[in-house]
CSV table of C-alpha atoms in Angstrom, one decimal:
chain,number,residue,atom,x,y,z
P,1,MET,CA,-52.9,-21.4,25.9
P,2,GLY,CA,-53.0,-19.2,28.8
P,3,TYR,CA,-50.1,-18.1,31.3
P,4,ALA,CA,-50.3,-18.1,35.0
P,5,GLN,CA,-47.9,-17.0,38.0
P,6,LEU,CA,-49.1,-18.7,41.6
P,7,VAL,CA,-47.5,-16.1,44.0
P,8,ILE,CA,-46.8,-17.8,47.3
P,9,GLY,CA,-44.6,-17.3,50.7
P,10,PRO,CA,-45.2,-16.6,54.0
P,11,ALA,CA,-47.6,-14.4,56.0
P,12,GLY,CA,-45.7,-10.7,55.0
P,13,SER,CA,-43.2,-11.5,52.5
P,14,GLY,CA,-44.6,-8.8,49.9
P,15,LYS,CA,-46.2,-11.3,47.8
P,16,SER,CA,-49.4,-8.2,47.6
P,17,THR,CA,-46.7,-5.6,47.0
P,18,TYR,CA,-45.3,-7.7,44.5
P,19,CYS,CA,-48.1,-8.3,42.4
P,20,SER,CA,-48.6,-4.0,42.7
P,21,SER,CA,-45.4,-3.4,41.5
P,22,LEU,CA,-45.6,-6.0,39.0
P,23,HIS,CA,-48.9,-4.4,37.5
P,24,GLN,CA,-47.3,-0.9,37.7
P,25,HIS,CA,-44.3,-2.3,35.5
P,26,CYS,CA,-46.3,-3.8,33.0
P,27,GLU,CA,-48.8,-0.7,32.8
P,28,THR,CA,-45.5,1.3,31.6
P,29,THR,CA,-44.0,-1.1,29.7
P,30,ARG,CA,-47.6,-1.3,27.4
P,31,ARG,CA,-48.0,-5.5,28.9
P,32,THR,CA,-51.2,-6.4,30.0
P,33,ILE,CA,-51.4,-8.9,33.0
P,34,HIS,CA,-54.6,-9.5,35.1
P,35,ILE,CA,-54.3,-10.2,38.8
P,36,VAL,CA,-56.2,-12.5,40.9
P,37,ASN,CA,-57.1,-12.0,44.5
P,38,LEU,CA,-57.3,-15.2,46.1
P,39,ASP,CA,-56.9,-14.4,49.8
P,40,PRO,CA,-60.5,-14.6,51.8
P,41,ALA,CA,-59.2,-12.0,54.1
P,42,ALA,CA,-57.8,-9.0,51.8
P,43,GLU,CA,-59.0,-6.1,52.3
P,44,ASN,CA,-57.2,-3.1,50.8
P,45,PHE,CA,-55.5,-3.5,46.9
P,46,ASP,CA,-52.7,-1.1,45.4
P,47,TYR,CA,-54.0,-3.3,42.0
P,48,PRO,CA,-57.0,-3.9,40.3
P,49,VAL,CA,-58.2,-6.8,41.0
P,50,ALA,CA,-59.7,-9.3,38.0
P,51,MET,CA,-61.3,-11.5,39.9
P,52,ASP,CA,-61.6,-12.1,43.7
P,53,ILE,CA,-62.2,-14.9,45.4
P,54,ARG,CA,-64.7,-12.9,48.1
P,55,GLU,CA,-66.7,-13.0,45.4
P,56,LEU,CA,-67.4,-16.4,46.4
P,57,ILE,CA,-66.6,-16.5,50.3
P,58,SER,CA,-64.9,-14.0,52.8
P,59,LEU,CA,-63.3,-14.3,55.6
P,60,ASP,CA,-65.6,-12.4,58.0
P,61,ASP,CA,-68.5,-14.1,57.2
P,62,VAL,CA,-67.3,-17.3,57.6
P,63,MET,CA,-65.6,-16.1,60.7
P,64,GLU,CA,-68.9,-14.8,62.0
P,65,GLU,CA,-71.3,-17.6,60.7
P,66,LEU,CA,-69.2,-20.2,61.8
P,67,GLY,CA,-67.6,-19.2,64.8
P,68,LEU,CA,-64.3,-20.0,63.7
P,69,GLY,CA,-60.7,-18.0,64.1
P,70,PRO,CA,-58.8,-16.2,61.3
P,71,ASN,CA,-56.6,-19.3,60.4
P,72,GLY,CA,-59.6,-21.9,60.8
P,73,GLY,CA,-61.9,-20.1,58.8
P,74,LEU,CA,-59.7,-19.0,55.9
P,75,MET,CA,-58.7,-22.9,55.3
P,76,TYR,CA,-62.7,-23.2,55.6
P,77,CYS,CA,-62.8,-20.4,52.4
P,78,MET,CA,-60.0,-22.1,50.6
P,79,GLU,CA,-61.7,-25.6,50.7
P,80,HIS,CA,-64.9,-23.9,49.7
P,81,LEU,CA,-62.8,-22.8,46.6
P,82,GLU,CA,-61.7,-26.2,46.1
P,83,GLU,CA,-65.1,-27.5,46.0
P,84,ASN,CA,-66.3,-24.6,43.1
P,85,LEU,CA,-63.5,-24.8,41.1
P,86,ASP,CA,-65.6,-26.6,38.2
P,87,GLU,CA,-68.2,-23.9,38.8
P,88,TRP,CA,-67.1,-20.5,39.8
P,89,LEU,CA,-63.1,-20.4,38.5
P,90,THR,CA,-64.1,-22.1,35.6
P,91,GLU,CA,-67.2,-19.1,35.1
P,92,GLU,CA,-64.5,-16.3,35.6
P,93,LEU,CA,-61.6,-18.2,33.5
P,94,ASP,CA,-63.8,-18.3,30.6
P,95,ASN,CA,-64.2,-14.0,30.6
P,96,TYR,CA,-60.1,-14.4,29.2
P,97,LEU,CA,-58.7,-14.9,26.2
P,98,ASP,CA,-56.6,-18.5,25.7
P,99,ASP,CA,-53.4,-16.3,25.4
P,100,ASP,CA,-53.9,-13.7,28.7
P,101,TYR,CA,-51.5,-13.8,31.4
P,102,LEU,CA,-52.9,-14.0,35.2
P,103,VAL,CA,-51.3,-13.1,38.3
P,104,PHE,CA,-53.0,-15.1,41.4
P,105,ASP,CA,-52.2,-13.7,45.1
P,106,CYS,CA,-52.4,-16.4,47.3
P,107,PRO,CA,-52.6,-16.5,51.5
P,108,GLY,CA,-49.6,-16.7,53.4
P,109,GLN,CA,-51.0,-20.0,55.2
P,110,ILE,CA,-47.6,-22.2,54.6
P,111,GLU,CA,-50.4,-25.6,55.0
P,112,LEU,CA,-51.6,-24.3,51.8
P,113,PHE,CA,-48.4,-25.0,49.9
P,114,SER,CA,-47.1,-27.5,51.6
P,115,HIS,CA,-49.5,-30.3,52.4
P,116,VAL,CA,-53.5,-29.2,52.2
P,117,PRO,CA,-53.8,-30.5,48.9
P,118,VAL,CA,-55.9,-27.0,47.4
P,119,LEU,CA,-53.4,-25.2,45.7
P,120,LYS,CA,-52.5,-28.6,44.4
P,121,ASN,CA,-55.9,-29.4,42.8
P,122,PHE,CA,-56.3,-25.1,42.1
P,123,VAL,CA,-53.1,-25.7,40.0
P,124,GLU,CA,-54.1,-28.9,38.0
P,125,HIS,CA,-57.8,-27.2,37.3
P,126,LEU,CA,-55.6,-24.7,35.4
P,127,ARG,CA,-53.7,-26.7,33.5
P,128,ARG,CA,-56.5,-28.5,32.4
P,129,LYS,CA,-58.0,-25.2,31.1
P,130,ASN,CA,-54.6,-25.4,28.9
P,131,PHE,CA,-52.6,-22.5,31.2
P,132,ASN,CA,-48.7,-22.8,32.0
P,133,VAL,CA,-48.1,-21.7,35.4
P,134,CYS,CA,-44.9,-21.1,37.6
P,135,VAL,CA,-44.5,-20.6,41.3
P,136,VAL,CA,-43.1,-17.6,42.8
P,137,TYR,CA,-42.5,-18.2,45.9
P,138,LEU,CA,-41.1,-15.2,47.6
P,139,LEU,CA,-39.2,-14.6,51.2
P,140,ASP,CA,-38.4,-11.8,53.1
P,141,SER,CA,-34.8,-10.9,52.3
P,142,GLN,CA,-34.7,-9.4,55.9
P,143,PHE,CA,-35.2,-12.7,57.3
P,144,ILE,CA,-32.2,-14.2,55.9
P,145,THR,CA,-29.7,-12.7,58.9
P,146,ASP,CA,-28.2,-16.1,59.2
P,147,VAL,CA,-27.7,-19.7,57.7
P,148,THR,CA,-30.0,-21.4,60.0
P,149,LYS,CA,-32.9,-19.1,59.0
P,150,PHE,CA,-31.7,-19.8,55.2
P,151,ILE,CA,-31.9,-23.2,55.6
P,152,SER,CA,-35.4,-23.2,57.0
P,153,GLY,CA,-36.4,-21.0,53.7
P,154,CYS,CA,-35.4,-23.4,51.3
P,155,MET,CA,-36.8,-26.0,53.1
P,156,ALA,CA,-40.6,-24.1,53.0
P,157,SER,CA,-40.1,-23.5,49.2
P,158,LEU,CA,-38.7,-27.2,48.7
P,159,SER,CA,-41.9,-28.1,50.7
P,160,ALA,CA,-44.2,-26.4,48.5
P,161,MET,CA,-41.8,-27.2,45.0
P,162,VAL,CA,-42.7,-30.8,45.9
P,163,GLN,CA,-46.2,-30.7,47.0
P,164,LEU,CA,-47.2,-28.0,44.0
P,165,GLU,CA,-45.3,-30.1,41.0
P,166,LEU,CA,-45.2,-27.2,39.0
P,167,PRO,CA,-41.6,-24.6,37.6
P,168,HIS,CA,-40.6,-22.5,40.5
P,169,VAL,CA,-38.4,-19.1,40.8
P,170,ASN,CA,-37.8,-18.0,44.6
P,171,ILE,CA,-37.6,-14.6,45.6
P,172,LEU,CA,-35.9,-12.9,48.1
P,173,SER,CA,-38.3,-9.7,48.7
P,174,LYS,CA,-38.0,-6.3,50.0
P,175,MET,CA,-33.7,-5.7,49.3
P,176,ASP,CA,-35.0,-2.2,49.0
P,177,LEU,CA,-35.1,-2.4,53.1
P,178,VAL,CA,-32.3,-4.5,53.5
P,179,THR,CA,-29.5,-2.2,55.4
P,180,ASN,CA,-26.6,-4.4,55.0
P,181,LYS,CA,-26.9,-6.2,51.3
P,182,LYS,CA,-23.5,-8.5,52.1
P,183,ASP,CA,-25.1,-10.4,54.9
P,184,VAL,CA,-27.6,-11.6,51.8
P,185,GLU,CA,-26.0,-11.4,49.1
P,186,ASN,CA,-24.3,-14.2,50.5
P,187,TYR,CA,-27.0,-16.3,50.6
P,188,LEU,CA,-27.9,-15.6,46.6
P,189,ASP,CA,-25.1,-18.4,45.5
P,190,PRO,CA,-23.7,-19.7,47.9
P,191,GLU,CA,-21.2,-23.0,48.0
P,192,PRO,CA,-22.8,-25.8,49.9
P,193,GLN,CA,-19.7,-26.6,51.9
P,194,LEU,CA,-19.6,-23.2,53.1
P,195,LEU,CA,-22.9,-23.6,54.2
P,196,LEU,CA,-22.1,-26.8,55.9
P,197,ALA,CA,-19.4,-25.3,57.5
P,198,GLU,CA,-21.3,-22.4,58.7
P,199,LEU,CA,-24.0,-24.8,60.1
P,200,ASN,CA,-22.1,-27.0,61.6
P,201,LYS,CA,-20.6,-24.1,63.7
P,202,ARG,CA,-24.1,-22.9,64.6
P,203,MET,CA,-25.2,-26.3,65.9
P,204,ALA,CA,-24.3,-28.9,68.3
P,205,PRO,CA,-21.9,-31.9,67.2
P,206,GLN,CA,-24.9,-34.4,67.5
P,207,PHE,CA,-26.5,-32.7,64.5
P,208,GLN,CA,-23.5,-32.7,62.2
P,209,LYS,CA,-25.0,-35.7,60.0
P,210,LEU,CA,-28.8,-33.9,59.6
P,211,ASN,CA,-27.1,-30.9,58.6
P,212,LYS,CA,-25.2,-32.8,56.1
P,213,SER,CA,-28.7,-34.4,54.7
P,214,LEU,CA,-30.0,-31.0,55.0
P,215,ILE,CA,-27.1,-29.3,52.3
P,216,GLU,CA,-27.2,-32.3,50.2
P,217,VAL,CA,-30.9,-31.7,49.6
P,218,VAL,CA,-30.9,-28.3,49.1
P,219,ASP,CA,-28.0,-29.0,46.4
P,220,GLN,CA,-29.4,-31.8,44.9
P,221,TYR,CA,-32.9,-29.9,43.9
P,222,SER,CA,-30.9,-26.5,43.3
P,223,MET,CA,-32.4,-24.6,45.7
P,224,VAL,CA,-30.0,-22.2,47.1
P,225,SER,CA,-30.4,-20.4,43.9
P,226,PHE,CA,-32.6,-17.4,44.8
P,227,LEU,CA,-33.3,-14.0,42.4
P,228,PRO,CA,-33.5,-10.7,44.8
P,229,LEU,CA,-35.8,-8.2,44.2
P,230,ASP,CA,-35.5,-4.6,44.4
P,231,LEU,CA,-38.6,-2.7,44.0
P,232,ARG,CA,-37.1,0.7,43.3
P,233,LYS,CA,-35.1,-0.5,40.1
P,234,GLU,CA,-37.1,-1.1,37.3
P,235,SER,CA,-34.2,-3.3,35.8
P,236,SER,CA,-34.9,-5.6,38.8
P,237,ILE,CA,-38.9,-6.3,38.4
P,238,GLN,CA,-38.0,-6.3,34.9
P,239,TYR,CA,-35.0,-9.1,35.1
P,240,ILE,CA,-37.6,-11.4,37.8
P,241,LEU,CA,-40.4,-11.1,35.1
P,242,SER,CA,-38.3,-12.8,32.1
P,243,GLN,CA,-37.1,-15.5,34.2
P,244,ILE,CA,-40.8,-16.0,35.3
P,245,ASP,CA,-41.9,-16.1,31.4
P,246,ASN,CA,-39.3,-17.5,30.6
P,247,CYS,CA,-40.1,-20.9,33.1
P,248,ILE,CA,-43.9,-20.6,31.2
P,249,GLN,CA,-42.5,-20.3,27.9
P,250,TYR,CA,-44.6,-16.9,27.5
P,251,GLY,CA,-44.2,-15.6,24.1
P,252,GLU,CA,-42.5,-18.7,22.5
P,253,ASP,CA,-45.7,-19.8,21.4
P,254,ALA,CA,-46.8,-16.7,19.6
P,255,ASP,CA,-47.3,-16.7,16.0
P,256,VAL,CA,-45.2,-14.4,14.0
P,257,LYS,CA,-47.1,-11.7,12.7
P,258,VAL,CA,-46.5,-10.5,9.2
P,259,LYS,CA,-48.3,-7.5,8.0
P,260,ASP,CA,-50.1,-7.6,4.7
P,261,PHE,CA,-49.3,-5.7,1.9
P,262,ASP,CA,-51.8,-5.2,-0.9
P,263,PRO,CA,-49.9,-5.9,-4.0
P,264,GLU,CA,-49.1,-3.3,-6.8
P,265,GLU,CA,-51.6,-3.0,-9.7
P,266,ASP,CA,-49.9,-3.2,-12.9
P,267,ASP,CA,-49.8,-0.3,-15.0
């Protein structure tokens, strides 16, 4: 059985930086992971790339040959990937052992994990190849400055969870860049009623029923829980990784290794 993280989130939320830091952490702890680039527009990497979608198709080539813009070109690239799951991806996955750990660094276009079925079909292909997969959804902590933005981030994350139907770990990234951490910490594990009261204060009275429904959805799906990630602290990275490992049961299926000793010869 293989293991995989699908790293998603809005553009600029720190997905590639997370992958790079995760790779450095695993190198330090002598643990092996393989990071896969699924962004056809990516150019530079701070981590060794195990598999690269640009070997199949690149955004620059699509824009030049088909005359598409950046967003349309990227969607074309991802749909081309979807069409080649049984060929290109299967061939690439054959290079890895059953217990290997892959981390997929995805593009930031929200359509890919909200309503377009590309990543859903990608995940289903991984599961058919006997991979346990966890979605790692990153949200920029500097974006969480008030309750309305927090709810917006929760709704985007919930949309991905419903679309992909996978274990889901939500991360507030870039905590090391936040100047006033108390403002963000209030949203790490907030009380639903406090959220509702604050939301009602910020919005017109005619939206109170909508506000109540949104908070109930967030509370029902346990989407108000985010894990803070401070890349300056190894303990923060390790805690995040342990939560993800628990979701995909990494290590639980490993056989107990018993050292063999030669029996002592009788005198």
